[in-house]
Amino acid sequence: MGDNKYEIMLRERGIKPTANRIMILKTLNDAGRPLSMAVIESVVKTIDKSNISRTLGLFRDHHLVHIIEVGDSLRYEQCHSHNHEEHDDMHVHFYCEHCHRTFCIDTPIPEVQLPDGYEMHSINYMVKGICKDCRKHK
């Protein structure tokens, strides 16, 4: 199926498929974990930073990626949501304090009860510690 798979994914979200968009989406998909802008740039060396940034913004606006805040940096992850209008695939993320990688954990986010008058728009549930790979090498 190749790049056609990514063209279909882009079209389903109302995004015109271009070679750069396909390459960035493929990079996110192949990674299987959230990536920083620096990592994306290092993988797609033929696309300049401003084009990558605009593409990630477009993907975010069309619910194709979601952004995870890790300290003072951002990670980008492909949404696997079936709802193209909103993110219904929110889940727990794990940040390894040793290797600095971020992983998706297939665990639903616990429900948060906010006080009256507060309105939640998003949630960033991050667990920090040492990943299984780093623990093996300790």
Coordinates of N, CA and C in Angstrom, one line a residue:
M1 N 0.8 -1.2 0.0 CA 0.0 0.0 0.0 C 0.9 1.3 0.0
G2 N 2.0 1.2 0.7 CA 3.0 2.3 0.6 C 2.5 3.7 1.0
D3 N 2.9 4.7 0.2 CA 2.5 6.1 0.5 C 1.0 6.3 0.3
N4 N 0.3 5.4 -0.4 CA -1.1 5.6 -0.7 C -1.9 5.5 0.7
K5 N -1.4 4.7 1.6 CA -2.0 4.7 3.0 C -2.0 6.1 3.6
Y6 N -0.9 6.8 3.5 CA -0.8 8.1 4.1 C -1.6 9.1 3.3
E7 N -1.7 9.0 2.0 CA -2.6 9.9 1.2 C -4.0 9.7 1.7
I8 N -4.4 8.5 1.9 CA -5.8 8.2 2.3 C -6.0 8.9 3.7
M9 N -5.1 8.7 4.6 CA -5.2 9.2 6.0 C -5.3 10.8 5.9
L10 N -4.5 11.4 5.1 CA -4.6 12.9 4.9 C -5.9 13.3 4.3
R11 N -6.3 12.7 3.3 CA -7.6 13.0 2.6 C -8.8 12.9 3.6
E12 N -8.7 11.8 4.4 CA -9.8 11.6 5.4 C -9.9 12.7 6.4
R13 N -8.9 13.4 6.6 CA -8.9 14.5 7.6 C -9.0 15.9 6.9
G14 N -9.2 15.8 5.6 CA -9.4 17.1 4.8 C -8.1 17.8 4.5
I15 N -7.0 17.1 4.4 CA -5.7 17.6 4.2 C -5.2 17.2 2.8
K16 N -4.8 18.1 2.0 CA -4.3 17.8 0.6 C -3.0 17.1 0.8
P17 N -2.8 15.9 0.2 CA -1.6 15.2 0.3 C -0.5 15.8 -0.6
T18 N 0.6 16.1 0.0 CA 1.8 16.5 -0.7 C 2.9 15.6 -0.3
A19 N 4.0 15.6 -1.0 CA 5.2 14.7 -0.7 C 5.7 15.0 0.7
N20 N 5.8 16.3 1.1 CA 6.3 16.7 2.4 C 5.4 16.2 3.5
R21 N 4.1 16.4 3.3 CA 3.1 16.0 4.3 C 3.1 14.5 4.5
I22 N 3.2 13.8 3.4 CA 3.3 12.3 3.5 C 4.5 11.9 4.2
M23 N 5.6 12.5 3.9 CA 6.9 12.1 4.6 C 6.8 12.4 6.1
I24 N 6.3 13.5 6.5 CA 6.2 13.8 7.9 C 5.2 12.9 8.6
L25 N 4.1 12.6 8.0 CA 3.1 11.7 8.6 C 3.7 10.3 8.7
K26 N 4.4 9.8 7.7 CA 5.1 8.5 7.7 C 6.1 8.5 8.8
T27 N 6.9 9.5 9.0 CA 7.9 9.6 10.1 C 7.2 9.4 11.4
L28 N 6.1 10.1 11.7 CA 5.4 10.0 12.9 C 4.8 8.6 13.1
N29 N 4.2 8.1 12.0 CA 3.6 6.7 12.1 C 4.7 5.7 12.4
D30 N 5.8 5.7 11.7 CA 6.9 4.7 11.8 C 7.5 4.8 13.2
A31 N 7.5 5.9 13.8 CA 8.2 6.1 15.1 C 7.5 5.3 16.2
G32 N 6.2 5.3 16.1 CA 5.4 4.6 17.1 C 5.4 5.2 18.5
R33 N 6.0 6.4 18.6 CA 6.0 7.1 19.9 C 6.1 8.6 19.6
P34 N 5.8 9.4 20.6 CA 5.9 10.9 20.3 C 7.3 11.3 20.0
L35 N 7.5 12.3 19.0 CA 8.8 12.8 18.6 C 8.9 14.3 18.8
S36 N 10.0 14.7 19.2 CA 10.3 16.2 19.3 C 10.5 16.7 17.9
M37 N 10.5 18.0 17.8 CA 10.7 18.7 16.5 C 12.2 18.4 16.0
A38 N 13.1 18.3 16.9 CA 14.5 18.1 16.6 C 14.7 16.7 16.0
V39 N 14.0 15.7 16.5 CA 14.0 14.3 16.0 C 13.4 14.3 14.6
I40 N 12.2 14.9 14.5 CA 11.6 14.9 13.2 C 12.5 15.6 12.1
E41 N 13.1 16.7 12.5 CA 14.0 17.3 11.6 C 15.2 16.4 11.2
S42 N 15.7 15.7 12.1 CA 16.8 14.8 11.8 C 16.5 13.6 10.9
V43 N 15.2 13.2 10.9 CA 14.7 12.1 10.1 C 14.4 12.6 8.7
V44 N 13.7 13.8 8.6 CA 13.3 14.3 7.3 C 14.2 15.5 7.0
K45 N 15.4 15.2 6.7 CA 16.5 16.3 6.4 C 16.2 17.1 5.2
T46 N 15.3 16.7 4.3 CA 15.1 17.4 3.1 C 14.0 18.5 3.2
I47 N 13.4 18.5 4.4 CA 12.3 19.5 4.7 C 12.8 20.5 5.7
D48 N 12.6 21.8 5.4 CA 13.1 22.8 6.4 C 12.2 22.9 7.6
K49 N 12.8 23.4 8.7 CA 12.1 23.5 10.0 C 10.7 24.2 9.9
S50 N 10.7 25.3 9.1 CA 9.4 26.1 9.1 C 8.3 25.3 8.4
N51 N 8.7 24.5 7.4 CA 7.7 23.7 6.7 C 7.2 22.6 7.6
I52 N 8.1 22.0 8.3 CA 7.7 20.9 9.3 C 6.8 21.5 10.3
S53 N 7.1 22.7 10.8 CA 6.3 23.3 11.9 C 4.9 23.6 11.3
R54 N 4.8 24.2 10.1 CA 3.5 24.5 9.5 C 2.7 23.2 9.3
T55 N 3.4 22.2 8.9 CA 2.7 20.9 8.6 C 2.2 20.3 9.9
L56 N 3.0 20.4 11.0 CA 2.5 19.8 12.3 C 1.3 20.6 12.8
G57 N 1.4 22.0 12.6 CA 0.2 22.8 13.0 C -1.0 22.4 12.2
L58 N -0.9 22.2 10.9 CA -2.0 21.8 10.1 C -2.5 20.4 10.5
F59 N -1.6 19.5 10.8 CA -2.0 18.2 11.3 C -2.8 18.3 12.6
R60 N -2.3 19.2 13.5 CA -3.0 19.4 14.8 C -4.4 20.0 14.6
D61 N -4.5 21.0 13.7 CA -5.8 21.6 13.5 C -6.8 20.6 12.9
H62 N -6.3 19.6 12.2 CA -7.2 18.6 11.6 C -7.2 17.3 12.4
H63 N -6.8 17.3 13.6 CA -6.8 16.2 14.6 C -6.1 15.0 14.1
L64 N -5.0 15.2 13.4 CA -4.1 14.1 12.9 C -2.9 13.9 13.8
V65 N -2.5 14.9 14.6 CA -1.5 14.7 15.6 C -2.0 15.4 16.9
H66 N -1.5 15.0 18.0 CA -1.7 15.7 19.2 C -0.3 16.0 19.8
I67 N -0.3 17.0 20.6 CA 0.9 17.6 21.2 C 1.0 17.2 22.7
I68 N 2.2 16.7 23.0 CA 2.4 16.4 24.4 C 3.5 17.3 25.0
E69 N 3.2 17.9 26.1 CA 4.2 18.8 26.7 C 5.1 18.0 27.6
V70 N 6.4 18.0 27.4 CA 7.3 17.3 28.2 C 8.3 18.4 28.7
G71 N 8.1 18.8 30.0 CA 8.9 19.9 30.5 C 8.7 21.1 29.7
D72 N 9.8 21.6 29.1 CA 9.7 22.8 28.3 C 9.8 22.5 26.8
S73 N 9.6 21.3 26.4 CA 9.6 21.0 25.0 C 8.3 20.2 24.7
L74 N 8.1 20.1 23.4 CA 6.9 19.5 22.9 C 7.2 18.3 22.1
R75 N 6.3 17.3 22.2 CA 6.4 16.1 21.4 C 5.2 16.0 20.5
Y76 N 5.3 15.4 19.3 CA 4.2 15.3 18.4 C 3.9 13.8 18.2
E77 N 2.7 13.4 18.3 CA 2.3 12.0 18.1 C 1.1 11.9 17.2
Q78 N 1.1 11.0 16.3 CA 0.0 10.7 15.4 C -1.2 10.3 16.2
C79 N -2.4 10.9 15.9 CA -3.6 10.5 16.6 C -4.1 9.3 15.9
H80 N -4.6 8.4 16.7 CA -5.2 7.1 16.1 C -6.7 7.1 16.3
S81 N -7.2 8.3 16.6 CA -8.6 8.5 16.9 C -9.4 8.2 15.6
H82 N -10.6 7.7 15.8 CA -11.5 7.5 14.7 C -12.4 8.6 14.5
N83 N -12.4 9.5 15.5 CA -13.3 10.7 15.4 C -12.4 11.9 14.8
H84 N -12.7 12.3 13.7 CA -11.9 13.3 13.0 C -12.2 14.7 13.5
E85 N -13.2 14.9 14.4 CA -13.5 16.2 14.9 C -12.8 16.5 16.2
E86 N -12.5 15.5 16.9 CA -11.8 15.7 18.2 C -10.9 14.5 18.6
H87 N -10.1 14.7 19.6 CA -9.2 13.7 20.0 C -9.9 12.8 21.0
D88 N -10.2 11.5 20.6 CA -10.8 10.6 21.5 C -9.8 9.5 21.9
D89 N -8.5 9.7 21.6 CA -7.5 8.7 21.9 C -6.5 9.2 23.0
M90 N -7.0 10.1 23.9 CA -6.1 10.5 25.0 C -5.8 9.4 25.9
H91 N -4.5 9.3 26.2 CA -4.0 8.2 27.0 C -2.8 8.7 27.9
V92 N -2.3 7.9 28.7 CA -1.2 8.2 29.6 C 0.1 8.1 28.8
H93 N 1.0 9.1 29.1 CA 2.3 9.1 28.5 C 3.4 8.9 29.6
F94 N 4.4 8.2 29.2 CA 5.5 7.9 30.2 C 6.8 8.6 29.6
Y95 N 7.5 9.4 30.5 CA 8.7 10.0 30.1 C 9.8 9.4 30.9
C96 N 10.8 8.9 30.2 CA 12.0 8.3 30.8 C 13.0 9.3 31.2
E97 N 13.3 9.4 32.5 CA 14.2 10.5 33.0 C 15.7 10.1 32.6
H98 N 15.9 8.9 32.2 CA 17.3 8.5 31.8 C 17.6 8.7 30.3
C99 N 16.7 8.2 29.5 CA 17.0 8.3 28.0 C 16.2 9.4 27.4
H100 N 15.3 10.0 28.1 CA 14.5 11.2 27.7 C 13.6 10.9 26.5
R101 N 13.2 9.6 26.4 CA 12.2 9.3 25.4 C 10.8 9.3 26.1
T102 N 9.8 9.5 25.2 CA 8.4 9.6 25.7 C 7.7 8.4 25.0
F103 N 6.9 7.7 25.8 CA 6.2 6.5 25.3 C 4.7 6.7 25.6
C104 N 3.9 6.1 24.7 CA 2.4 6.0 25.0 C 2.1 4.8 25.8
I105 N 1.3 4.9 26.8 CA 0.9 3.8 27.6 C -0.5 3.5 27.4
D106 N -0.9 2.3 27.0 CA -2.3 2.0 26.7 C -3.1 1.8 28.0
T107 N -3.3 2.9 28.6 CA -4.1 3.0 29.9 C -4.9 4.3 29.8
P108 N -6.2 4.2 30.0 CA -7.0 5.4 30.0 C -6.6 6.4 31.1
I109 N -6.8 7.7 30.8 CA -6.5 8.7 31.7 C -7.6 8.7 32.8
P110 N -7.3 8.7 34.1 CA -8.3 8.7 35.1 C -9.2 9.9 35.0
E111 N -10.4 9.8 35.3 CA -11.3 10.9 35.2 C -11.0 12.0 36.3
V112 N -11.0 13.2 35.9 CA -10.7 14.3 36.8 C -11.9 15.1 37.0
Q113 N -12.3 15.3 38.3 CA -13.4 16.1 38.6 C -13.0 17.5 39.0
L114 N -13.3 18.5 38.1 CA -12.9 19.8 38.4 C -14.0 20.6 39.2
P115 N -13.5 21.6 40.0 CA -14.5 22.3 40.8 C -15.5 23.1 39.8
D116 N -16.6 23.5 40.4 CA -17.6 24.2 39.6 C -17.0 25.5 39.0
G117 N -17.4 25.7 37.8 CA -16.9 26.9 37.1 C -15.7 26.7 36.2
Y118 N -15.0 25.5 36.4 CA -13.8 25.2 35.5 C -14.3 24.4 34.3
E119 N -13.6 24.6 33.2 CA -13.9 23.9 32.0 C -12.6 23.3 31.4
M120 N -12.5 22.0 31.2 CA -11.3 21.4 30.7 C -11.4 21.4 29.2
H121 N -10.3 21.7 28.6 CA -10.1 21.7 27.1 C -9.2 20.5 26.7
S122 N -8.3 20.2 27.5 CA -7.4 19.1 27.2 C -6.7 18.6 28.6
I123 N -6.1 17.5 28.5 CA -5.4 17.0 29.7 C -4.0 16.4 29.2
N124 N -3.0 16.6 30.0 CA -1.7 16.0 29.7 C -1.3 15.2 30.9
Y125 N -1.5 13.9 30.8 CA -1.2 13.0 31.9 C 0.2 12.3 31.6
M126 N 1.2 12.7 32.3 CA 2.5 12.3 32.1 C 3.0 11.6 33.4
V127 N 3.5 10.4 33.2 CA 4.2 9.6 34.3 C 5.7 9.7 34.0
K128 N 6.5 10.0 35.0 CA 7.9 10.1 34.8 C 8.6 9.0 35.6
G129 N 9.7 8.5 35.1 CA 10.5 7.4 35.8 C 11.5 6.9 34.8
I130 N 11.8 5.6 35.0 CA 12.8 4.9 34.2 C 12.1 3.9 33.3
C131 N 12.3 3.9 32.0 CA 11.7 2.9 31.1 C 12.3 1.5 31.2
K132 N 11.6 0.6 30.7 CA 12.1 -0.8 30.9 C 13.4 -1.1 30.2
D133 N 13.7 -0.4 29.1 CA 15.0 -0.6 28.4 C 16.1 -0.1 29.3
C134 N 16.0 1.1 29.9 CA 17.0 1.7 30.8 C 17.2 0.9 32.1
R135 N 16.1 0.3 32.6 CA 16.1 -0.5 33.8 C 17.0 -1.7 33.6
K136 N 16.9 -2.3 32.4 CA 17.6 -3.5 32.0 C 19.1 -3.2 32.1
H137 N 19.5 -2.0 31.7 CA 20.9 -1.7 31.6 C 21.5 -1.0 32.8
K138 N 20.7 -1.0 33.9 CA 21.2 -0.3 35.1 C 22.1 -1.2 35.9

